[in-house]
Structures are given as C-alpha cells and as structure tokens.
GROMACS .gro file of C-alpha atoms in nm:
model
  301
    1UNK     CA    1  -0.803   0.446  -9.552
    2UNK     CA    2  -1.151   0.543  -9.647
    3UNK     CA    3  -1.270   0.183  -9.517
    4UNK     CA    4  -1.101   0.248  -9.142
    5UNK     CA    5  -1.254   0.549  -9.137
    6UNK     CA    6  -1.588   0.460  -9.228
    7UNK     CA    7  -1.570   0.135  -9.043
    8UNK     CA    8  -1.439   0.312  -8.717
    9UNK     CA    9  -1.718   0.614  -8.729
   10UNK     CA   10  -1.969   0.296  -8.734
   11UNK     CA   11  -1.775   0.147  -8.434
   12UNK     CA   12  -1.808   0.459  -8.230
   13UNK     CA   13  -2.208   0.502  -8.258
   14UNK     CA   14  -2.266   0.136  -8.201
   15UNK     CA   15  -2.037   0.139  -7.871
   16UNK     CA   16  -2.121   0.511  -7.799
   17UNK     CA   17  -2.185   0.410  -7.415
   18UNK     CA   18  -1.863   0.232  -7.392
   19UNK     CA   19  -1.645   0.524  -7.566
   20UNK     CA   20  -1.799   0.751  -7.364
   21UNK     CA   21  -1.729   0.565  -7.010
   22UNK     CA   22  -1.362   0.508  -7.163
   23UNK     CA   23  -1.356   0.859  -7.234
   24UNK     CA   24  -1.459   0.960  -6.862
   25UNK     CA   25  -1.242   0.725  -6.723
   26UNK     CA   26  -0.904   0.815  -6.979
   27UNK     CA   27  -1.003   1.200  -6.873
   28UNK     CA   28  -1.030   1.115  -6.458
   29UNK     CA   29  -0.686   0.879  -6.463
   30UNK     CA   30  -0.494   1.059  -6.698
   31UNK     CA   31  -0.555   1.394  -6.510
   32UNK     CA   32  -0.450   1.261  -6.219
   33UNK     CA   33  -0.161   1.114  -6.354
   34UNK     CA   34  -0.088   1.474  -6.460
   35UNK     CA   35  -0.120   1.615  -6.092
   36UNK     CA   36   0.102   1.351  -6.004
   37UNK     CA   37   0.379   1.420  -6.206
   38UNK     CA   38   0.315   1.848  -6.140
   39UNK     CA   39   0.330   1.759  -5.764
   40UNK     CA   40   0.647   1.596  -5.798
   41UNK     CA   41   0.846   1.833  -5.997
   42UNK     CA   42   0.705   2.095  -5.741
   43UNK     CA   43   0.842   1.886  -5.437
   44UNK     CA   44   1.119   1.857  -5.653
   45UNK     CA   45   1.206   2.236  -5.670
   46UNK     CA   46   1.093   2.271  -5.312
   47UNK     CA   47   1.412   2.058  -5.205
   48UNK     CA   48   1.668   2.241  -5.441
   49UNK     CA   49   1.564   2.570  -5.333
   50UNK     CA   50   1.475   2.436  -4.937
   51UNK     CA   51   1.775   2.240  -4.884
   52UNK     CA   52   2.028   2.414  -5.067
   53UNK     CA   53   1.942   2.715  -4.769
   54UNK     CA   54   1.976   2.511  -4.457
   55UNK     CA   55   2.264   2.554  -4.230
   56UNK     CA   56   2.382   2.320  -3.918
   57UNK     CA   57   2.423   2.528  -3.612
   58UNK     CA   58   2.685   2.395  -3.322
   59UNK     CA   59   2.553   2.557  -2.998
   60UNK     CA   60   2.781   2.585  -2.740
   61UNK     CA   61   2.741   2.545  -2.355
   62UNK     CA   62   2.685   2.848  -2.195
   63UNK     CA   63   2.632   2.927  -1.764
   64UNK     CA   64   2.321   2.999  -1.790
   65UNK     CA   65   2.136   2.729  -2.010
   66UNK     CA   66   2.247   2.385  -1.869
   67UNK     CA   67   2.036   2.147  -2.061
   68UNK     CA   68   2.352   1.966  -2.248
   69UNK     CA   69   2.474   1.697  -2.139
   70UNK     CA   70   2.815   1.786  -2.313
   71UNK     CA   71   2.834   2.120  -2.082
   72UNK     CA   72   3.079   2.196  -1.772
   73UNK     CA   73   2.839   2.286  -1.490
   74UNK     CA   74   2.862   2.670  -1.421
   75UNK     CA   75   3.064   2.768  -1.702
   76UNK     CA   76   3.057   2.847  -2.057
   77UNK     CA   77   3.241   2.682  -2.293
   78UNK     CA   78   3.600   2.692  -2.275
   79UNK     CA   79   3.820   2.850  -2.557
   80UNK     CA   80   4.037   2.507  -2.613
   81UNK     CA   81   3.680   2.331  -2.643
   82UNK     CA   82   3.583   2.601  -2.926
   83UNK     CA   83   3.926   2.568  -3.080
   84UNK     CA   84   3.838   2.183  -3.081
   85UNK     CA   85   3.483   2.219  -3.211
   86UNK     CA   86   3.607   2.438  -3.489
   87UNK     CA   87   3.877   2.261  -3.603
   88UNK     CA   88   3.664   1.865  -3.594
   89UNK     CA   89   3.445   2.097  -3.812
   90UNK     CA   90   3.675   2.225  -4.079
   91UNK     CA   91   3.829   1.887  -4.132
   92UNK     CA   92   3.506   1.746  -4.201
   93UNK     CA   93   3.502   1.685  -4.572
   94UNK     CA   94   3.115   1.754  -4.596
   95UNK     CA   95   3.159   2.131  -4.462
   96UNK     CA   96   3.171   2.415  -4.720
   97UNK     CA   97   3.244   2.626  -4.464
   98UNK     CA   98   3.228   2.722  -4.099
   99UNK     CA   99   3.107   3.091  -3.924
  100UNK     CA  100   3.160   3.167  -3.562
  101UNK     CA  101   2.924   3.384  -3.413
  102UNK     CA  102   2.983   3.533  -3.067
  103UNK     CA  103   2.731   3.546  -2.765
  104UNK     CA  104   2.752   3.920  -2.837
  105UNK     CA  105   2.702   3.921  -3.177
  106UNK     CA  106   2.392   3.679  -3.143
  107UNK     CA  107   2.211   3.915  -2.911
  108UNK     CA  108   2.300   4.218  -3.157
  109UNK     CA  109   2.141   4.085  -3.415
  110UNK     CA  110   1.853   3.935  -3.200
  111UNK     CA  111   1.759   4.292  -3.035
  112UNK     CA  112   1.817   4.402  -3.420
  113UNK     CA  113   1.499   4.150  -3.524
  114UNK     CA  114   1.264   4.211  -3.212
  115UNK     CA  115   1.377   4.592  -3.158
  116UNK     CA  116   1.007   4.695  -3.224
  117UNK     CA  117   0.857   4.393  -3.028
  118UNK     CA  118   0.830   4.279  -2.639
  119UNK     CA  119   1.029   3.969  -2.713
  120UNK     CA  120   1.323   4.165  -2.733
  121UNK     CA  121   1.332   4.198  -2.325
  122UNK     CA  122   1.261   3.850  -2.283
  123UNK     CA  123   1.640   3.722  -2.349
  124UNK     CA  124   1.956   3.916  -2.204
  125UNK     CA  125   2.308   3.869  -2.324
  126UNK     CA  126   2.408   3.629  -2.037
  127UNK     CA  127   2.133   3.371  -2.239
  128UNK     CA  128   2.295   3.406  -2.514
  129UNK     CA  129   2.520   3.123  -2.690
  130UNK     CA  130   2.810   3.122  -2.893
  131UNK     CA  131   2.748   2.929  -3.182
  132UNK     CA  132   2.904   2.784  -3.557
  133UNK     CA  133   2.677   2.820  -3.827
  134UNK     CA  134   2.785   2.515  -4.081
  135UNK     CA  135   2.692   2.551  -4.456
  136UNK     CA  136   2.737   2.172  -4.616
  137UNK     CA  137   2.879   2.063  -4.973
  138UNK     CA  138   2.599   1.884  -4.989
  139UNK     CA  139   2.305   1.953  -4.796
  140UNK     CA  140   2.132   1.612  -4.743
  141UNK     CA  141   2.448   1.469  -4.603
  142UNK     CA  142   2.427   1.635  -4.241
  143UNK     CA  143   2.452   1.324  -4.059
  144UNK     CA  144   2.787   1.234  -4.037
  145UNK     CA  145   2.895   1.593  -3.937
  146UNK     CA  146   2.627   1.589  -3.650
  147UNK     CA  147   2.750   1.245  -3.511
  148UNK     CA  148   3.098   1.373  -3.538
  149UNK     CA  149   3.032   1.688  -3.326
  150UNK     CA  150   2.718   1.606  -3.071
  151UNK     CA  151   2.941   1.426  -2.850
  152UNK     CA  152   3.221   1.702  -2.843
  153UNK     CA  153   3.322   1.885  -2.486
  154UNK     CA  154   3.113   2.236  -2.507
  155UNK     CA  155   2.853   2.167  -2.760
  156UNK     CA  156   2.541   2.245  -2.584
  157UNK     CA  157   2.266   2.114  -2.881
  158UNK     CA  158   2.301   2.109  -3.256
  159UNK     CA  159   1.969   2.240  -3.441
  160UNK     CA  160   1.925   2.089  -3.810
  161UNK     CA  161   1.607   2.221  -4.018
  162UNK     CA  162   1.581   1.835  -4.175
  163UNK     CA  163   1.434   1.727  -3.834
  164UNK     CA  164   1.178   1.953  -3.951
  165UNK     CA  165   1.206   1.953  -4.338
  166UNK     CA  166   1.222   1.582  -4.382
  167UNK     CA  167   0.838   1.482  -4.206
  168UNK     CA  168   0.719   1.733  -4.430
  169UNK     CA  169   0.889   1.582  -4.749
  170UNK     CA  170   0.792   1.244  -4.653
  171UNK     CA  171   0.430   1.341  -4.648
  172UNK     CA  172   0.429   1.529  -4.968
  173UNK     CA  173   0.571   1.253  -5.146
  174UNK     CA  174   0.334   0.990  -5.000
  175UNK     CA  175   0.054   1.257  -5.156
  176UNK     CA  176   0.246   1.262  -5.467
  177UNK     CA  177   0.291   0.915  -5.549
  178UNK     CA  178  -0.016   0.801  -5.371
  179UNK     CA  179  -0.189   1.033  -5.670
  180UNK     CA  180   0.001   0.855  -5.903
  181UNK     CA  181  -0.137   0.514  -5.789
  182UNK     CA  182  -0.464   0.574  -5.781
  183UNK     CA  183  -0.440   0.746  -6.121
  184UNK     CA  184  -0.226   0.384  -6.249
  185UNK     CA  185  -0.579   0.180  -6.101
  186UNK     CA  186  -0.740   0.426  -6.318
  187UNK     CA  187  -0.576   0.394  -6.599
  188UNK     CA  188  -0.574  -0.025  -6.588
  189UNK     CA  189  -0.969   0.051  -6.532
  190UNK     CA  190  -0.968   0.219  -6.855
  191UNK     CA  191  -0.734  -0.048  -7.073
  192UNK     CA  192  -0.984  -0.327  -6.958
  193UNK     CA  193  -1.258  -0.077  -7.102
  194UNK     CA  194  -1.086  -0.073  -7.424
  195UNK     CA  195  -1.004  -0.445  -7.440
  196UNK     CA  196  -1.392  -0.493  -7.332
  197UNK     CA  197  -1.506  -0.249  -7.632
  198UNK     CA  198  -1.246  -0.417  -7.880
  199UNK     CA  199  -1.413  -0.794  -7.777
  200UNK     CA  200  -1.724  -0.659  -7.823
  201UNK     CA  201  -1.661  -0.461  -8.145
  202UNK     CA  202  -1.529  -0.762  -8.256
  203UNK     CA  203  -1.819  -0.986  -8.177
  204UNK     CA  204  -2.046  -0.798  -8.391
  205UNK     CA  205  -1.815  -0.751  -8.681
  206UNK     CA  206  -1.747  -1.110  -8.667
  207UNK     CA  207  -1.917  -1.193  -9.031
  208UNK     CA  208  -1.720  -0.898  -9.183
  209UNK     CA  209  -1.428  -0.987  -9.038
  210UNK     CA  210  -1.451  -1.372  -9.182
  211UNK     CA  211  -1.555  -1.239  -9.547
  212UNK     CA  212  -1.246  -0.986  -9.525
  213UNK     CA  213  -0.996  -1.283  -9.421
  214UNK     CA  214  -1.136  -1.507  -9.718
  215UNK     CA  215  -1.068  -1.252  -9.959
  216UNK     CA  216  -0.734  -1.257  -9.860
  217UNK     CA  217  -0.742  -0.855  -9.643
  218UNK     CA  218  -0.414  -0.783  -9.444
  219UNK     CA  219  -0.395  -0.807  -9.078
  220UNK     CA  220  -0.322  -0.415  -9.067
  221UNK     CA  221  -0.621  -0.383  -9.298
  222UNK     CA  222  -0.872  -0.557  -9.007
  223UNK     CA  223  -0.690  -0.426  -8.742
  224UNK     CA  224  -0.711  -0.045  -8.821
  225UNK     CA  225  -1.072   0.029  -8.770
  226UNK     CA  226  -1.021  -0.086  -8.368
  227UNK     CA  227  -0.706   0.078  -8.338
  228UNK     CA  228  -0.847   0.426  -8.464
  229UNK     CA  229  -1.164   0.391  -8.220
  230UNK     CA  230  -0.926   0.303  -7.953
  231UNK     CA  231  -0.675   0.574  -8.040
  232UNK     CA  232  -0.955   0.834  -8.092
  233UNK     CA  233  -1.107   0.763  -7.729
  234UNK     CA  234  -0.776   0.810  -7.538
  235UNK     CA  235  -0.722   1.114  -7.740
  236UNK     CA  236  -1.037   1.293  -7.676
  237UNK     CA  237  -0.964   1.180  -7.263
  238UNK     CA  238  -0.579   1.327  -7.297
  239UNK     CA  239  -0.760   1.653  -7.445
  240UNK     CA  240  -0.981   1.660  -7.160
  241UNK     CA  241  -0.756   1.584  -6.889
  242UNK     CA  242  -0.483   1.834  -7.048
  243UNK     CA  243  -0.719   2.124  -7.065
  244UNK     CA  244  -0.778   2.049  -6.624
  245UNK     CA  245  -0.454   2.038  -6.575
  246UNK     CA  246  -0.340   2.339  -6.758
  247UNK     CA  247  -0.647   2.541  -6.579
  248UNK     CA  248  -0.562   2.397  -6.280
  249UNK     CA  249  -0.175   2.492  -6.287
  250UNK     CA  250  -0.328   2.858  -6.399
  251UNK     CA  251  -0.593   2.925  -6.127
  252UNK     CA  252  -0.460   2.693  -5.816
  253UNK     CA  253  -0.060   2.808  -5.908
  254UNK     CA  254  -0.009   3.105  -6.094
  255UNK     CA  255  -0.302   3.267  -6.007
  256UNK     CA  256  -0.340   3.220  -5.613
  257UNK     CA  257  -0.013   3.030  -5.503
  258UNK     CA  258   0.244   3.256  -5.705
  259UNK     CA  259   0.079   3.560  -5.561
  260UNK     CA  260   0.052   3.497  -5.239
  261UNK     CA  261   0.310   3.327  -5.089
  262UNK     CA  262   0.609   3.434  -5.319
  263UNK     CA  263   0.872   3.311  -5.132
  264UNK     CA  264   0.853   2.956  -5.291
  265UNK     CA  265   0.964   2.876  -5.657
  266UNK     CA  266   0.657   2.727  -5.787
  267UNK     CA  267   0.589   2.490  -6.130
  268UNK     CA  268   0.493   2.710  -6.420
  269UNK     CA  269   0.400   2.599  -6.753
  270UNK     CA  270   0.726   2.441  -6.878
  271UNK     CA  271   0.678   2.144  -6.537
  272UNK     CA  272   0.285   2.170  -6.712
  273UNK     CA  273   0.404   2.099  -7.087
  274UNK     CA  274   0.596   1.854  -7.020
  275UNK     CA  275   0.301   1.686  -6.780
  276UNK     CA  276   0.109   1.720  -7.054
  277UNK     CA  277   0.296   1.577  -7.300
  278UNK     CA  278   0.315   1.244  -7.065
  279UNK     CA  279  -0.059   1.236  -7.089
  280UNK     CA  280  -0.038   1.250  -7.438
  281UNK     CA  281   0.200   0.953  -7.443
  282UNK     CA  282   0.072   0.751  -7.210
  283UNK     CA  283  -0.279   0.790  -7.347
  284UNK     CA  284  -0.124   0.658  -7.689
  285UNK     CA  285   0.079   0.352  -7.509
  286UNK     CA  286  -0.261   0.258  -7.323
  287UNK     CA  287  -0.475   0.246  -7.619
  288UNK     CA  288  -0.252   0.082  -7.861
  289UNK     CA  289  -0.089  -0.185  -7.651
  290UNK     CA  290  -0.457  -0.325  -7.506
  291UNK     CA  291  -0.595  -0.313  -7.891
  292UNK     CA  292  -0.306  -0.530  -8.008
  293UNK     CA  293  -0.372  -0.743  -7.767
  294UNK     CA  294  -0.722  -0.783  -7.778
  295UNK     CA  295  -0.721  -0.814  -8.140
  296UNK     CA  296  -0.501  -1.077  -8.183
  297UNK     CA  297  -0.622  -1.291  -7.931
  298UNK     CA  298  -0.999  -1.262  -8.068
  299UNK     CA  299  -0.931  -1.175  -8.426
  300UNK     CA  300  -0.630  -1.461  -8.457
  301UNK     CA  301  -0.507  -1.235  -8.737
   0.00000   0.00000   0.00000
C-alpha cells in the first residue's frame, strides 16, 4: 500500500498539467451532467403537478358565437344534443368525471373574477356558453375523448391546456437532454484524458514496470498506482462539480425561484443528493473502466 501511494503522489507531480486539465474537464462535464439530471426531475414534477390539474372543456354552440362548424345556425344548443354530449362523455372510460356548467353560471362566476376590472362589461350573458368541464383518469390520455366528442351536434370548440402544455414540455426536455449530451462529449473528452495520462504514465515508468514483472509483482500490484491517480482526479472533479451544483440548486432554486414564483413545486435538495450521488458514481465508472483499459493494453499485465 505504501508503494501505490508513494508511486501515485510521484505520478501526479510528473503529469501535474494533465491531472489538472482532467480535473477541469471531470469538474465542467460532470456538473453538467448534474444540471441535467436536476432539470429533469424538475420537468418531471412540473408534469405531475401540471397535468394532474388540467381539465377538457366541451363548449357548446351558442346564438351568438357561430364559429363551430358543429353549431345549428341561430340557435343554441339543443337540450337532446346536451343530453347526447353528456352521456358520449360519461361512457368514455378515460373520464373521471363530468361537470355541467350553465351559460348563467359561467357569467356569474366571470363578473365574480373581473368585478373590479373593465373586462367585466366587455362580455354579456347572451356570449356566454354552456359548457362540460371533463377531469380525466389519466391526464395525458385526452385524445381519444376529444376525437370522440369534436364531431358531436352542439359542441361549439373543445379547449385542452396540452395544446399549450405539450410545446413547452417538448422544449424543456430538448434543454434537458441536450445538457446531458454535451455533458456525455465531455465526459468521453475527459476518459481519453485519462487513457492519454495512463499511456504516458506508463511510458516513463516503463523500466520499473519491467524490473517489477521480473521479480514476479502481481498485476494488482502494477496496476494500483494508475488506478489511484486516475481515481483521485475524477474525485477531486466530482467534489468540484458537486459543490456548483449544490450552490447552484441553493441560489438559482431555493433562493430566487422558490420565493418568487411559489406556485410551482420546485427540486430541493433530496432531487440534488441524489444528482450528486450520480456524479459521484459516474466519476468512479469513468476513471476506473478507461484505466483498466489502458493498462492492459500497454502494460500486457
């Protein structure tokens, strides 16, 4: 033990350049790695808590907005149309359930909303629509119901927050996982830095390494000097890149994001831990397995 410790503090000043740039490059990839995974578990709760809220709402045709193509001209829709909306609706194994809401009771609670604001006199009750507010069983499977009803006798439009919630989920996970890609280039960048160092640590070792073979030393024995300098470069790099990402959770999430818009659910510091803990293990996977490799292929041990 004494001899891979000696033998691997010698490694580290002779290659101190190298380290170092591993080091950089362990601490750059592996953060980013980190923000990867935080940005998904955040999308992640963003589309529990987003789309376990959103409701399908059934407009129906009313005299004074004829913009359907479903609608009777002139007339609102008619009661045996409702009863038929309704009941397409409640046999629909996706629904959880199904509220009416009257023409009246929309404009009560819309004068309720804007009763301190000029929109309020911008709608009257003729304007108004009667309407079925559907919560789903499962939220992401609204299609089906809306295919089933859009082409129904008295169903003016049918408004569905994914047309809105899905472009923004598709862009946040092209952020997240384009993150994670450039942080995987990174990290490749940084295994060919430690296979580099290893070839080179080998190279000038090379005498050493024959007299140690003659006299019969174990492969373990050889190998454990570059597999501590490896090890003890990704380490330092997962330090680094843990300490970022646990400020940057503290001062771009808990301390800004958390207080200002607290609506959301946000990732706190059990989604960091467990980021961090990746780092950790992926910094040990990357500067093991590229060691291994190195070493037996230049070291024939």
């Amino acid at each position: 033990m004494r001899h891979a410790l000696s033998e691997t503090l010698s490694g580290l000043r002779r290659n101190l350049g190298i380290t170092l740039a591993v080091i950089m490059t362990m601490w750059v990839s592996l953060s980013l790695f980190g923000a990867g995974l935080i940005a998904a578990q955040q999308v992640n709760l963003l589309k529990d808590e987003w789309y376990d809220k959103i409701e399908v709402t059934v407009y129906l045709c009313t005299a004074k907005l004829q913009t359907g193509g479903n609608c009777d001209p002139g007339q609102d829709a008619t009661q045996e149309q409702k009863d038929r909306i309704q009941e397409a609706i409640e046999r629909n194994p996706e629904v959880e359930f199904v509220i009416y809401e009257s023409k009246d009771e929309a404009y009560a609670q819309f004068l309720d909303v804007f009763k301190d604001s000029p929109i309020a006199d911008s709608l009257t009750l003729e304007e108004m629509q009667d309407s079925f507010r559907v919560k789903l069983v499962d939220p992401q499977k609204y299609q089906g119901l809306v295919s089933q009803v859009q082409l129904m006798r008295g169903v003016q439009k049918i408004q569905d927050l994914h047309q809105i919630l899905d472009p923004v989920f598709k862009w946040l996970a092209a952020l997240q996982w384009g993150t994670i890609a450039l942080s995987i280039l990174l990290l490749l960048a940084a295994a060919l830095q430690i296979s580099t160092t290893i070839r080179m640590a080998t190279f000038t070792r090379g005498r050493e390494i024959g007299i140690m073979r003659l006299v019969g030393a174990s492969n373990f024995y050889i190998m454990g000097p570059f597999l501590l300098e490896s090890l003890i470069a990704a380490m330092v790099g997962a330090v680094f890149a843990s300490v970022t990402l646990v400020f940057g959770v503290w001062f771009v999430i808990i301390q800004n994001a958390q207080q200002s818009l607290e609506a959301f659910r946000w990732v706190g510091w059990t989604e960091t831990w467990i980021s961090v803990a990746s780092i950790f293990v992926v910094a040990i996977v990357l500067s093991i397995i590229p060691t291994i490799i190195s070493a037996r292929r230049y070291l024939r041990v």
